[in-house]
Short mmCIF file of N, CA and C in Angstrom, two decimals:
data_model
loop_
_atom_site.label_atom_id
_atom_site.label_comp_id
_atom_site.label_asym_id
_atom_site.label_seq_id
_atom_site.Cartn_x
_atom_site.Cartn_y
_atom_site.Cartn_z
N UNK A 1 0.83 -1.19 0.00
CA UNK A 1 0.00 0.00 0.00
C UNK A 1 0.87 1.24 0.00
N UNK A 2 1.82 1.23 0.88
CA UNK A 2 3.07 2.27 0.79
C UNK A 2 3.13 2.34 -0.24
N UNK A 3 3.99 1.71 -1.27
CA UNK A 3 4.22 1.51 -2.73
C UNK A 3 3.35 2.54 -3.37
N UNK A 4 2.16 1.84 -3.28
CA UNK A 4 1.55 2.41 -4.14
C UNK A 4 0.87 4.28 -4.17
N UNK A 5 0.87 4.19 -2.90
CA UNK A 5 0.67 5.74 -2.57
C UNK A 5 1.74 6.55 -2.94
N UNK A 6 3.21 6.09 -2.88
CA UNK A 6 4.11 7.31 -3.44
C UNK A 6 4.31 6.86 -4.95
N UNK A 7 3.83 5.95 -5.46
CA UNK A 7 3.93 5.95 -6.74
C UNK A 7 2.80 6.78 -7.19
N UNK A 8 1.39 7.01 -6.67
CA UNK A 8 0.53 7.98 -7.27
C UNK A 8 1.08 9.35 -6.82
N UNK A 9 2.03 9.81 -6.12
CA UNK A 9 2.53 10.83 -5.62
C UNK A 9 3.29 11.33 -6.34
N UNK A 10 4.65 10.21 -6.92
CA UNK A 10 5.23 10.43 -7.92
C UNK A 10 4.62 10.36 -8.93
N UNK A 11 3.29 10.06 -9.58
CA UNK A 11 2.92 10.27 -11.18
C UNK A 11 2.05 11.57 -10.88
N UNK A 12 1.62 12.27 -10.04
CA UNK A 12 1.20 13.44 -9.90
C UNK A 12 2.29 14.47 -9.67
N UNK A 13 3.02 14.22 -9.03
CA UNK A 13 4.30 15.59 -9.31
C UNK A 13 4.84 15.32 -10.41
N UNK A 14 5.29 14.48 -11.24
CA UNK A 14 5.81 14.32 -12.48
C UNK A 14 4.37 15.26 -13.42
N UNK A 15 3.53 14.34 -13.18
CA UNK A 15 2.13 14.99 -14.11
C UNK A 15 2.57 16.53 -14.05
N UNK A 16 2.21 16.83 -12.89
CA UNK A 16 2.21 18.24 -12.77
C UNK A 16 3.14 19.23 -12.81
N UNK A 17 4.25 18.41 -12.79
CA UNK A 17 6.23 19.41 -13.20
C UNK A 17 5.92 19.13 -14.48
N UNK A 18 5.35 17.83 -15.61
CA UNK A 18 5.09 18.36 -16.88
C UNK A 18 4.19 19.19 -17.81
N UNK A 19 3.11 19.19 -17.03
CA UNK A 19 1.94 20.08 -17.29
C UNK A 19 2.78 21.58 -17.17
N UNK A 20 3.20 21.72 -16.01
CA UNK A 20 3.52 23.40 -15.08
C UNK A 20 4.78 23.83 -16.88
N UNK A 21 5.20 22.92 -17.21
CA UNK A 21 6.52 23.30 -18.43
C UNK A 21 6.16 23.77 -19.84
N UNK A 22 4.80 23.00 -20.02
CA UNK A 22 4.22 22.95 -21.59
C UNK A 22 3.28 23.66 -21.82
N UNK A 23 2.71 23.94 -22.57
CA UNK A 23 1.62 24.62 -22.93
C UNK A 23 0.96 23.36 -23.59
N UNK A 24 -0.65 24.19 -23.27
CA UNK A 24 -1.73 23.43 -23.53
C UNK A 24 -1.51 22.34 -24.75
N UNK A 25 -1.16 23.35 -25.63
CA UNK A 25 -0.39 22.94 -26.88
C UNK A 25 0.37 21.63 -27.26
N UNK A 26 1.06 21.43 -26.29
CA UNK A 26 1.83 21.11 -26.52
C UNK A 26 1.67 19.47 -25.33
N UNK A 27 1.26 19.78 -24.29
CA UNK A 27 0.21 18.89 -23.67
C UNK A 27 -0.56 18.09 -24.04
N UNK A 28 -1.13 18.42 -24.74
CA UNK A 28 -2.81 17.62 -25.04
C UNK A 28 -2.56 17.39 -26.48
N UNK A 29 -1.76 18.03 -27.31
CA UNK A 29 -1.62 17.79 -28.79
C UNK A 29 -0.15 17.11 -29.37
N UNK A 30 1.04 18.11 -29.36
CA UNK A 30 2.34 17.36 -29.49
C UNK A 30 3.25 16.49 -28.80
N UNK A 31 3.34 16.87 -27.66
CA UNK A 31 3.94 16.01 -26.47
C UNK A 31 3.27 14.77 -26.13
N UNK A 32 1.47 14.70 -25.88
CA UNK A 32 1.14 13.72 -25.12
C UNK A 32 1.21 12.43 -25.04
N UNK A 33 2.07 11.78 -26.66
CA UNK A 33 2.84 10.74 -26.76
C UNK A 33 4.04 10.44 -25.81
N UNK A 34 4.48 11.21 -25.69
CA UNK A 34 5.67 11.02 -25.24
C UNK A 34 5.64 11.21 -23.31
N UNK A 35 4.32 11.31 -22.67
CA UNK A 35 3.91 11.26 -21.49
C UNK A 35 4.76 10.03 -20.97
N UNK A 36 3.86 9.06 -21.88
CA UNK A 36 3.49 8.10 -20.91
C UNK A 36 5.35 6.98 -21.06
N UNK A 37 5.73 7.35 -21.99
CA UNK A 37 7.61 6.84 -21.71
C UNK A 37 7.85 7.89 -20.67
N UNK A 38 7.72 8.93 -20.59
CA UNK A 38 8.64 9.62 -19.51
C UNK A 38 8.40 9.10 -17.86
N UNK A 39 6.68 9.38 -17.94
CA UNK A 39 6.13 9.11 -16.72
C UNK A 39 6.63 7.61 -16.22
N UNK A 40 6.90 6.40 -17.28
CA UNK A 40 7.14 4.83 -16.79
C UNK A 40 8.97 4.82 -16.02
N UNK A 41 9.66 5.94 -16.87
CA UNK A 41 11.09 5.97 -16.98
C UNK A 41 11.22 7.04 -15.20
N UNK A 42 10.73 7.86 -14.79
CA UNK A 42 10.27 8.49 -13.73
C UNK A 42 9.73 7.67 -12.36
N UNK A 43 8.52 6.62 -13.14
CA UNK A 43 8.24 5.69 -12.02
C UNK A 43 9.55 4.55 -11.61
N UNK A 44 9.98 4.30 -12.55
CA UNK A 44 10.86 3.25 -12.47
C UNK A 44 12.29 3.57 -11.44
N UNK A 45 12.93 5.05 -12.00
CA UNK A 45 13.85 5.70 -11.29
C UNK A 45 13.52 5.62 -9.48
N UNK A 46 12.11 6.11 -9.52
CA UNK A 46 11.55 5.96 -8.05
C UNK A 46 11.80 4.71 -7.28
N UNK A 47 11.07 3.36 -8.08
CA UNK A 47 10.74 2.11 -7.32
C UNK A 47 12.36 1.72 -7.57
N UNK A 48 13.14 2.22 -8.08
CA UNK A 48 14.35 1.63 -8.22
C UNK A 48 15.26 1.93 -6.70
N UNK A 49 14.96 3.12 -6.12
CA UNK A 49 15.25 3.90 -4.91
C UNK A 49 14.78 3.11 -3.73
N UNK A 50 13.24 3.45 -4.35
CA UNK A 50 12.19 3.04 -2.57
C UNK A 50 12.21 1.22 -2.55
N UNK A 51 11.44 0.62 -3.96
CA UNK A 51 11.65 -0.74 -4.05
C UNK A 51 12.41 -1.58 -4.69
N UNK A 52 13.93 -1.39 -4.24
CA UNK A 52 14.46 -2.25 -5.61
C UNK A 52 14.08 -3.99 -6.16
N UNK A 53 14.10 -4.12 -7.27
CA UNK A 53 13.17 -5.18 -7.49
C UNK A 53 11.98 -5.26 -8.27
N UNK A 54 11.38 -4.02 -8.24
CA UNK A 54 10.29 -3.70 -9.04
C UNK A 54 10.48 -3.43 -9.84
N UNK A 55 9.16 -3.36 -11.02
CA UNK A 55 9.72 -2.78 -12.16
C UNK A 55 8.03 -2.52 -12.75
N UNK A 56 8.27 -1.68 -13.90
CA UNK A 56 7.55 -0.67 -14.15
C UNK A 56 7.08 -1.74 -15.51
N UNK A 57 6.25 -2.19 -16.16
CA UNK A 57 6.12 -2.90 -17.32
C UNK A 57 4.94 -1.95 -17.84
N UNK A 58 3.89 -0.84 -17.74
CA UNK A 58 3.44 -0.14 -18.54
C UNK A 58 3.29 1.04 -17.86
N UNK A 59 2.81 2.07 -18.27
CA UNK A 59 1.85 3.04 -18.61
C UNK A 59 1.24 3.69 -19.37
N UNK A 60 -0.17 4.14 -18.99
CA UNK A 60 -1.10 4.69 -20.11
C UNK A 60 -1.67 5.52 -18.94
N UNK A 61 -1.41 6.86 -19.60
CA UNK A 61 -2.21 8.05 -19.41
C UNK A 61 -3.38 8.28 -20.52
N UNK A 62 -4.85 8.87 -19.79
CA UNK A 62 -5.54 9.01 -21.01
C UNK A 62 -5.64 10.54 -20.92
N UNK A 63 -6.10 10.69 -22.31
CA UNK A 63 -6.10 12.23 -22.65
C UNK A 63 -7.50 12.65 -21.62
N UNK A 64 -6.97 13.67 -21.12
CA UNK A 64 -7.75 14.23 -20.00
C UNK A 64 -8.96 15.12 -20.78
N UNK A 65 -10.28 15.33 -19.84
CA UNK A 65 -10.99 16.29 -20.75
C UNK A 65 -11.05 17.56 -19.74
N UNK A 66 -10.84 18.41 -21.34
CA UNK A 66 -10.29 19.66 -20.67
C UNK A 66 -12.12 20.44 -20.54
N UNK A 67 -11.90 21.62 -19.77
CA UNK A 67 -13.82 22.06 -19.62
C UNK A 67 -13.93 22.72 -20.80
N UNK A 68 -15.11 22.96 -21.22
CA UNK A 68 -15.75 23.63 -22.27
C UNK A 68 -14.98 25.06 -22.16
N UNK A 69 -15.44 25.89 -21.00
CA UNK A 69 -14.70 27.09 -21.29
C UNK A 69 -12.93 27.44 -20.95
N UNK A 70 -12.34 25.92 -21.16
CA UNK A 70 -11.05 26.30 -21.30
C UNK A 70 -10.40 25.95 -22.49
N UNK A 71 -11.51 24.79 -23.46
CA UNK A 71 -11.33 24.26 -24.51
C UNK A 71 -12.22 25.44 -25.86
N UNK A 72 -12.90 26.31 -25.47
CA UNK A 72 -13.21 27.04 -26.31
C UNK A 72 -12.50 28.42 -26.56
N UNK A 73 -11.96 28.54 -25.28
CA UNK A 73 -10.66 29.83 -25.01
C UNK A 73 -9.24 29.56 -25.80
N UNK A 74 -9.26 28.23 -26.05
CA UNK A 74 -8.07 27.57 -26.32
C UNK A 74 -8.58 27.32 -28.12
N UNK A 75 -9.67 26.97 -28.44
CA UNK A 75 -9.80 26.91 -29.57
C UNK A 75 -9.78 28.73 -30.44
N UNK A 76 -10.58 29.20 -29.60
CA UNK A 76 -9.96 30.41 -29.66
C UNK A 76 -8.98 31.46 -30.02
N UNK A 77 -8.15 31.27 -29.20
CA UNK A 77 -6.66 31.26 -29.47
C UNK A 77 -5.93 30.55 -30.86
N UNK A 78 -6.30 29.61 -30.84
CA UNK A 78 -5.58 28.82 -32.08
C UNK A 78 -6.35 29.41 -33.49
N UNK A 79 -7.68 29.69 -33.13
CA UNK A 79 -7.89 30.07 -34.54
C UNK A 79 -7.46 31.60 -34.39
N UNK A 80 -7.12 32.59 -33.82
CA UNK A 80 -6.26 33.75 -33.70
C UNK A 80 -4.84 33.44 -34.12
N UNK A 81 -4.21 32.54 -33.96
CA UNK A 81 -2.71 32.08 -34.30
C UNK A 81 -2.86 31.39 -35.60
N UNK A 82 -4.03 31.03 -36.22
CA UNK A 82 -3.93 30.41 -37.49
C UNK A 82 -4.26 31.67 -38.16
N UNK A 83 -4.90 32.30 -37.76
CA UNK A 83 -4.97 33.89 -38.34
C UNK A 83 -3.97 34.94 -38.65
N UNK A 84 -3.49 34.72 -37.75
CA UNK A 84 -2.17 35.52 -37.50
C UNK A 84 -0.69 34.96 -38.57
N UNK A 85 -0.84 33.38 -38.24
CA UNK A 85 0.51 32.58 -39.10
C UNK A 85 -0.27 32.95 -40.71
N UNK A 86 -1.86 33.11 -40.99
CA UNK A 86 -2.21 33.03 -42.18
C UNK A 86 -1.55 34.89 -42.94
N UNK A 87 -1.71 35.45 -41.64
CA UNK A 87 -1.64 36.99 -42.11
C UNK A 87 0.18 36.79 -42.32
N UNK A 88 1.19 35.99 -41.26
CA UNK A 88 2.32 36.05 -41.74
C UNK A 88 3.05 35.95 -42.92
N UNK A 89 2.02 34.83 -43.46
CA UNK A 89 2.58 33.91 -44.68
C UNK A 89 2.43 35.00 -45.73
N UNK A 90 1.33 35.34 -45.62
CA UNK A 90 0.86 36.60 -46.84
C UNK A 90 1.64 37.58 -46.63
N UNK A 91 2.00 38.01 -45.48
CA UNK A 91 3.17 38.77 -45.31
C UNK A 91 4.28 38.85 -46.59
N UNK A 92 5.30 37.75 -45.88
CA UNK A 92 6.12 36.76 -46.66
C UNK A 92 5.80 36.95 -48.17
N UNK A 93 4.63 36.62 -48.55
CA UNK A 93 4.74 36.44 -49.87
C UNK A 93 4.40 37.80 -50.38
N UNK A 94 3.64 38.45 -50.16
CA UNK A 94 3.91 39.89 -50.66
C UNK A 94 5.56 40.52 -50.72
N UNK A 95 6.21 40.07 -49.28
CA UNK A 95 7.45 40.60 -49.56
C UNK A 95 8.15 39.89 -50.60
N UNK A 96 8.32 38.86 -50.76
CA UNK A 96 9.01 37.68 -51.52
C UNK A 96 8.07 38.34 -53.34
N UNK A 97 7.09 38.93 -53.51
CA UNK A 97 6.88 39.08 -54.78
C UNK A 97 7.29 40.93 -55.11
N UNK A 98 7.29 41.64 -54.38
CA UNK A 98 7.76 42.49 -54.42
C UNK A 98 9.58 42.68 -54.10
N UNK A 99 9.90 41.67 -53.70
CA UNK A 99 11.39 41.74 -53.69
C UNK A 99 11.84 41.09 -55.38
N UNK A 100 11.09 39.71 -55.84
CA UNK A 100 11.41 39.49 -56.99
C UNK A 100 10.72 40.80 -57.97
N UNK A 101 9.62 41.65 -57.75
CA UNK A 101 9.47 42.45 -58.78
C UNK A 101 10.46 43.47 -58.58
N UNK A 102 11.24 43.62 -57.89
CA UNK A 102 12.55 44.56 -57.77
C UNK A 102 13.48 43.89 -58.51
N UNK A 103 13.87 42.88 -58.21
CA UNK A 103 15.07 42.22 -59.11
C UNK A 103 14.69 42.00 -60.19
N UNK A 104 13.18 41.56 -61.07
CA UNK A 104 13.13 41.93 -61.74
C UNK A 104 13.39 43.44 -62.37
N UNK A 105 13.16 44.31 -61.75
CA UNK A 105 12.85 46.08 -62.54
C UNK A 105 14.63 46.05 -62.25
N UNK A 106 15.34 45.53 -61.32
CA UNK A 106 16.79 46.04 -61.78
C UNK A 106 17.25 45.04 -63.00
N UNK A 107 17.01 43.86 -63.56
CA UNK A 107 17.62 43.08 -64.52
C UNK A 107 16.93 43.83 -65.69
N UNK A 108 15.72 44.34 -66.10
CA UNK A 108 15.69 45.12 -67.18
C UNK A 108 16.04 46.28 -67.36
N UNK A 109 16.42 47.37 -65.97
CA UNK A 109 17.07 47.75 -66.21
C UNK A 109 19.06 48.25 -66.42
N UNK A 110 18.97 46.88 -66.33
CA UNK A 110 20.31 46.63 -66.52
C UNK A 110 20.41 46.25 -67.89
N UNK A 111 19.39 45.64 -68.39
CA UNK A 111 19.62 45.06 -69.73
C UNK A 111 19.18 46.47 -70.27
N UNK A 112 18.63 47.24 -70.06
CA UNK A 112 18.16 48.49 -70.95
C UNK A 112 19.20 49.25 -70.87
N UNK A 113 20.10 49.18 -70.15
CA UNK A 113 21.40 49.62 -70.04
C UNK A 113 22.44 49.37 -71.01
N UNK A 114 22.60 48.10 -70.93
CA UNK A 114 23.15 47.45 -71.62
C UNK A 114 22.98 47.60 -73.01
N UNK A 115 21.89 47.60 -73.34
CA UNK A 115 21.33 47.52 -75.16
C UNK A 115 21.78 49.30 -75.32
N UNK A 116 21.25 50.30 -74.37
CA UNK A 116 21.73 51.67 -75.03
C UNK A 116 23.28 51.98 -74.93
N UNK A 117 23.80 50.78 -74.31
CA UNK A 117 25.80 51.11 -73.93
C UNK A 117 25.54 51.17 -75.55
N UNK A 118 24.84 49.37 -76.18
CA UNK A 118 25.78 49.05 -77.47
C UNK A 118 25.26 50.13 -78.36
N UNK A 119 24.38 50.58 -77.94
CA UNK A 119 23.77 51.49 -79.78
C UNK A 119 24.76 52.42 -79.16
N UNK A 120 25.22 53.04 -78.23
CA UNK A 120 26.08 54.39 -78.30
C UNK A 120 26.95 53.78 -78.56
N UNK A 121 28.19 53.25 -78.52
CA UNK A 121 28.68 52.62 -79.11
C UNK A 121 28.82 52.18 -80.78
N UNK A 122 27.74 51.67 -80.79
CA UNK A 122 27.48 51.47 -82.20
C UNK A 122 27.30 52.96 -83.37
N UNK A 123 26.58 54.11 -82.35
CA UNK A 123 27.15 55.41 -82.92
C UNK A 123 28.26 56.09 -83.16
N UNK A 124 28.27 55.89 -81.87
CA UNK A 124 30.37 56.47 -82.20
C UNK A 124 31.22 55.83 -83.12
N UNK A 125 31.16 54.62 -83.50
CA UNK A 125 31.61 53.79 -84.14
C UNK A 125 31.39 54.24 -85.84
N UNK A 126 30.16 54.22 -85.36
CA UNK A 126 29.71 55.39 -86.92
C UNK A 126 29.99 56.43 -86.98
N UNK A 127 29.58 57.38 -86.38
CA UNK A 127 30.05 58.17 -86.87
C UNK A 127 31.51 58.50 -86.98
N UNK A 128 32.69 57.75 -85.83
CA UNK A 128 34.31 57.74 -86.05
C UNK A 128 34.27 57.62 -87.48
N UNK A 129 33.70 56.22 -87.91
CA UNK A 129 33.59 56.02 -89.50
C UNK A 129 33.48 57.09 -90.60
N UNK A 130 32.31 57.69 -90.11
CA UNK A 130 32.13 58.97 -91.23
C UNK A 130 33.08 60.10 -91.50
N UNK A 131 33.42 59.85 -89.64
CA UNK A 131 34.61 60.68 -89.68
C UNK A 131 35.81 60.63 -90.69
N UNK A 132 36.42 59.74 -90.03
CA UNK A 132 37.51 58.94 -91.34
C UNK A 132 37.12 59.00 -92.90
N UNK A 133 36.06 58.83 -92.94
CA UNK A 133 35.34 58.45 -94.79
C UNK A 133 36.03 59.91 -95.18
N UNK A 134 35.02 61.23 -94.57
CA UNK A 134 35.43 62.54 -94.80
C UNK A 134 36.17 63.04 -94.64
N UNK A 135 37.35 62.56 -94.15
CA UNK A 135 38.66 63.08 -93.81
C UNK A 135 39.48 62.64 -94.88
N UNK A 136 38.90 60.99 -95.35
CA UNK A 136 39.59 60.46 -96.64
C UNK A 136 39.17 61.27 -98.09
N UNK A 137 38.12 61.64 -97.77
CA UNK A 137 37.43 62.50 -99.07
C UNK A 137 37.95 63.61 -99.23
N UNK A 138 37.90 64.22 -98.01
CA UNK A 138 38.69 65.82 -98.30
C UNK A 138 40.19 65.60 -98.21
N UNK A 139 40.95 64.41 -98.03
CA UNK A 139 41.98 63.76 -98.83
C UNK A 139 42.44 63.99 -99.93
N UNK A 140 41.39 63.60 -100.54
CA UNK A 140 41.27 63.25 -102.20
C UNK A 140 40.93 64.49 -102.62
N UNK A 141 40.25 65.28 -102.21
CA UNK A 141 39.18 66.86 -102.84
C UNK A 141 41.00 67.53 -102.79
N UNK A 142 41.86 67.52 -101.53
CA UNK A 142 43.01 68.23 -101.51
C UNK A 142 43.86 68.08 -102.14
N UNK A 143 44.31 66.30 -103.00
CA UNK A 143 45.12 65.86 -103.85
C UNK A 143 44.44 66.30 -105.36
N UNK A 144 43.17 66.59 -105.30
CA UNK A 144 42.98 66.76 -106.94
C UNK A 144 43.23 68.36 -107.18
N UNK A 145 42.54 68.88 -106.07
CA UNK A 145 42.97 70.39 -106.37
C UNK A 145 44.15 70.94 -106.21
N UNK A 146 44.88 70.15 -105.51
CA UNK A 146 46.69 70.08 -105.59
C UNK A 146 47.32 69.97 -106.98
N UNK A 147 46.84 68.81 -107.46
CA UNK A 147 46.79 68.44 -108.79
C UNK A 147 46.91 69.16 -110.04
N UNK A 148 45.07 69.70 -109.84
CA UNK A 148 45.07 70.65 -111.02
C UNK A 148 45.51 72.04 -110.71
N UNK A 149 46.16 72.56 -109.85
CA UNK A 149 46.90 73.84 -109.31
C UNK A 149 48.64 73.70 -109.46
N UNK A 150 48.85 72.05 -109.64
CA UNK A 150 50.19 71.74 -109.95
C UNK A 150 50.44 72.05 -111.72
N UNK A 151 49.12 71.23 -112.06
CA UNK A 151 49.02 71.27 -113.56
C UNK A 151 49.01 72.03 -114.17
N UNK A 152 48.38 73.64 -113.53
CA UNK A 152 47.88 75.06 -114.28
C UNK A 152 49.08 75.57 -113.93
N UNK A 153 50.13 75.34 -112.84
CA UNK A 153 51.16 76.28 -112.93
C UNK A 153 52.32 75.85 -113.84
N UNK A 154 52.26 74.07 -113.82
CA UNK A 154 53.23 73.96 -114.72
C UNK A 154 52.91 74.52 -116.01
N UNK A 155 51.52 74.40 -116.80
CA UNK A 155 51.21 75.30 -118.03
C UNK A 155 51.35 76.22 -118.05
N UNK A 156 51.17 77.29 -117.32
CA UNK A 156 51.72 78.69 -116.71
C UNK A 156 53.18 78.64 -117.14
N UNK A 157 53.74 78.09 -116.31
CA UNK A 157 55.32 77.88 -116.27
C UNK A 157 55.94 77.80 -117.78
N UNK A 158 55.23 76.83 -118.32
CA UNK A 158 55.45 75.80 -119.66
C UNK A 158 55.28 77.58 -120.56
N UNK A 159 54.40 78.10 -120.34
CA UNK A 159 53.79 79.44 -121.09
C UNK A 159 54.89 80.17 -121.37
N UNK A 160 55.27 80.72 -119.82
CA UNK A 160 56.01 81.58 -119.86
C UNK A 160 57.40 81.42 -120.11
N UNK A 161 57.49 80.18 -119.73
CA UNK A 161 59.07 79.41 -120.73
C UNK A 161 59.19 79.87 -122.03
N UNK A 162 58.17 79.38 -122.52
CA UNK A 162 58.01 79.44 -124.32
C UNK A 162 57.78 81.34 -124.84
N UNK A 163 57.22 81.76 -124.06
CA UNK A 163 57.11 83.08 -124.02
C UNK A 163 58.23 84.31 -123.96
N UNK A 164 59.24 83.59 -123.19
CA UNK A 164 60.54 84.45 -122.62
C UNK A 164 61.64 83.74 -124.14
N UNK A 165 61.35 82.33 -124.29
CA UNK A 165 61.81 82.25 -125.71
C UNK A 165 61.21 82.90 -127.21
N UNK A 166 60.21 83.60 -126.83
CA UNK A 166 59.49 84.04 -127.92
C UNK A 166 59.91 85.47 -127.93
N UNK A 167 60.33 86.38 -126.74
CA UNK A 167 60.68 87.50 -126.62
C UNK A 167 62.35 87.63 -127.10
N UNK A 168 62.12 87.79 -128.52
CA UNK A 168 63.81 87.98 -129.23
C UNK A 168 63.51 89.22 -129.92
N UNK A 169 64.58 89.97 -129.78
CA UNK A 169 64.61 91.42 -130.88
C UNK A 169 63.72 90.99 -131.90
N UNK A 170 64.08 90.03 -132.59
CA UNK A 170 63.48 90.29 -133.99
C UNK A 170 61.86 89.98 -133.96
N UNK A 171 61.36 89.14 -132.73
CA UNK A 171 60.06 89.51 -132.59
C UNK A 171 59.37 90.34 -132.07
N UNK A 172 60.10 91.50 -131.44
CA UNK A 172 59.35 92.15 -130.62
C UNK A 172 59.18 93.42 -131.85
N UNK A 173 60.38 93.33 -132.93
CA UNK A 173 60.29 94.17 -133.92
C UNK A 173 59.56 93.77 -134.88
N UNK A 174 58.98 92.37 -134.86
CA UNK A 174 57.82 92.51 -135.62
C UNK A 174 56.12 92.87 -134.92
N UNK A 175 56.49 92.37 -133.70
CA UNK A 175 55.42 93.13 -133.12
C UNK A 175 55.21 94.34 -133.00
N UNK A 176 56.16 95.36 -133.10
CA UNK A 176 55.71 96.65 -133.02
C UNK A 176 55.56 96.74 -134.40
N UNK A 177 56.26 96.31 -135.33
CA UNK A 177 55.65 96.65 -137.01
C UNK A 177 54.02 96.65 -137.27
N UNK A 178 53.44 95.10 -136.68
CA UNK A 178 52.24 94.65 -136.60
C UNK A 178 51.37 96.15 -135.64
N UNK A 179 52.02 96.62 -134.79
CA UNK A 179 51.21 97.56 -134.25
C UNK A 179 51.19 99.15 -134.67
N UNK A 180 52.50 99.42 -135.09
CA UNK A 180 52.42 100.35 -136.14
C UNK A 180 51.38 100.52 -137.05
N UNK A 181 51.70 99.25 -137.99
CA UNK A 181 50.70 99.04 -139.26
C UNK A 181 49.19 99.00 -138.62
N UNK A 182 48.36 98.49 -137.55
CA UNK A 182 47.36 98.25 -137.45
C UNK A 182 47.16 100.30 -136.84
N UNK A 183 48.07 101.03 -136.44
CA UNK A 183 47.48 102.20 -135.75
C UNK A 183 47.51 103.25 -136.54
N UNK A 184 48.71 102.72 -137.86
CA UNK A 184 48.17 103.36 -139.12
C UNK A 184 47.30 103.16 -140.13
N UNK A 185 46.63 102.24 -139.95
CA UNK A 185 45.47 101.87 -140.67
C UNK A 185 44.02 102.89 -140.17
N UNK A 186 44.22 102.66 -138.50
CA UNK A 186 43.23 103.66 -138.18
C UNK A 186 43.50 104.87 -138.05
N UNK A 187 44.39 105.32 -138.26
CA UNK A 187 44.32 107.24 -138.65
C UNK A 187 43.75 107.70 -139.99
N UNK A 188 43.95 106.26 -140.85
CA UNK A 188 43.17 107.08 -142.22
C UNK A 188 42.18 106.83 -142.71
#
């Protein structure tokens, strides 16, 4: 009878050092598997002390019923926390779609970046080109008019060569004959 009175002594302070630790939660829903190993491993430690010799071969705790108004306070609650984890999640995913619509808006505009580097690029490039073309053209505009300014002076030149050989006494005395004769023609 001893026995057995501090063994209900010990499964009520155990009960109740595990109850006093957990939440309801965690009591009556996740843990309460795992009661009834702790509570046998607890009894056993005991009768191992007070009766050695004994031994513990089961326990079964049953799920206790909790009262209406502590089980509706409690249902309560949980649908406030499923409310709450529901408002988190949406949280979350608003942030999570507005963080990808950011990384999206920076990858296009990085790529919009990118595409106006190459067309500027691709301008300068042109127009360097045009540059060069017209620099080669007015090249050519400077070698031809070089050209024909080389050409007109050598004819020039060529002229007045032949000209300074053309200026001999005996032509310049027929040129004044020729002008004589033409200024006596018009006096009469």
């Amino acid at each position: 009878v001893y026995v057995c009175v501090c063994v209900y002594f010990i499964q009520c302070i155990f009960l109740f050092q595990f109850c006093s630790v957990h939440t309801l939660q965690e009591v009556y829903i996740e843990k309460f598997d795992q009661i009834d190993e702790n509570l046998k491993n607890a009894l056993q430690r005991q009768l191992n002390e007070m009766a050695p010799g004994l031994s513990v071969q089961a326990v079964r705790v049953t799920k206790p019923k909790i009262p209406d108004v502590i089980r509706q306070n409690y249902e309560a609650m949980e649908a406030e926390k499923t409310k709450l984890m529901v408002a988190e999640q949406h949280q979350r995913v608003v942030e999570k779609e507005a963080e990808t619509e950011r990384r999206r808006a920076v990858i296009e505009a990085e790529k919009d970046a990118a595409v106006r580097t190459i067309l500027t690029e691709s301008k300068i490039k042109e127009r360097e080109g045009d540059r060069t073309m017209a620099a080669i053209d007015d090249e050519m505009h400077l070698a031809r008019e070089k050209a024909k300014v080389d050409a007109e002076f050598y004819q020039q030149s060529r002229l007045a060569d032949a000209n300074k050989l053309k200026l001999t006494p005996e032509y310049l005395e027929m040129l004044r004959a020729q002008v004589c004769q033409s200024q006596g023609k018009e006096w009469e």
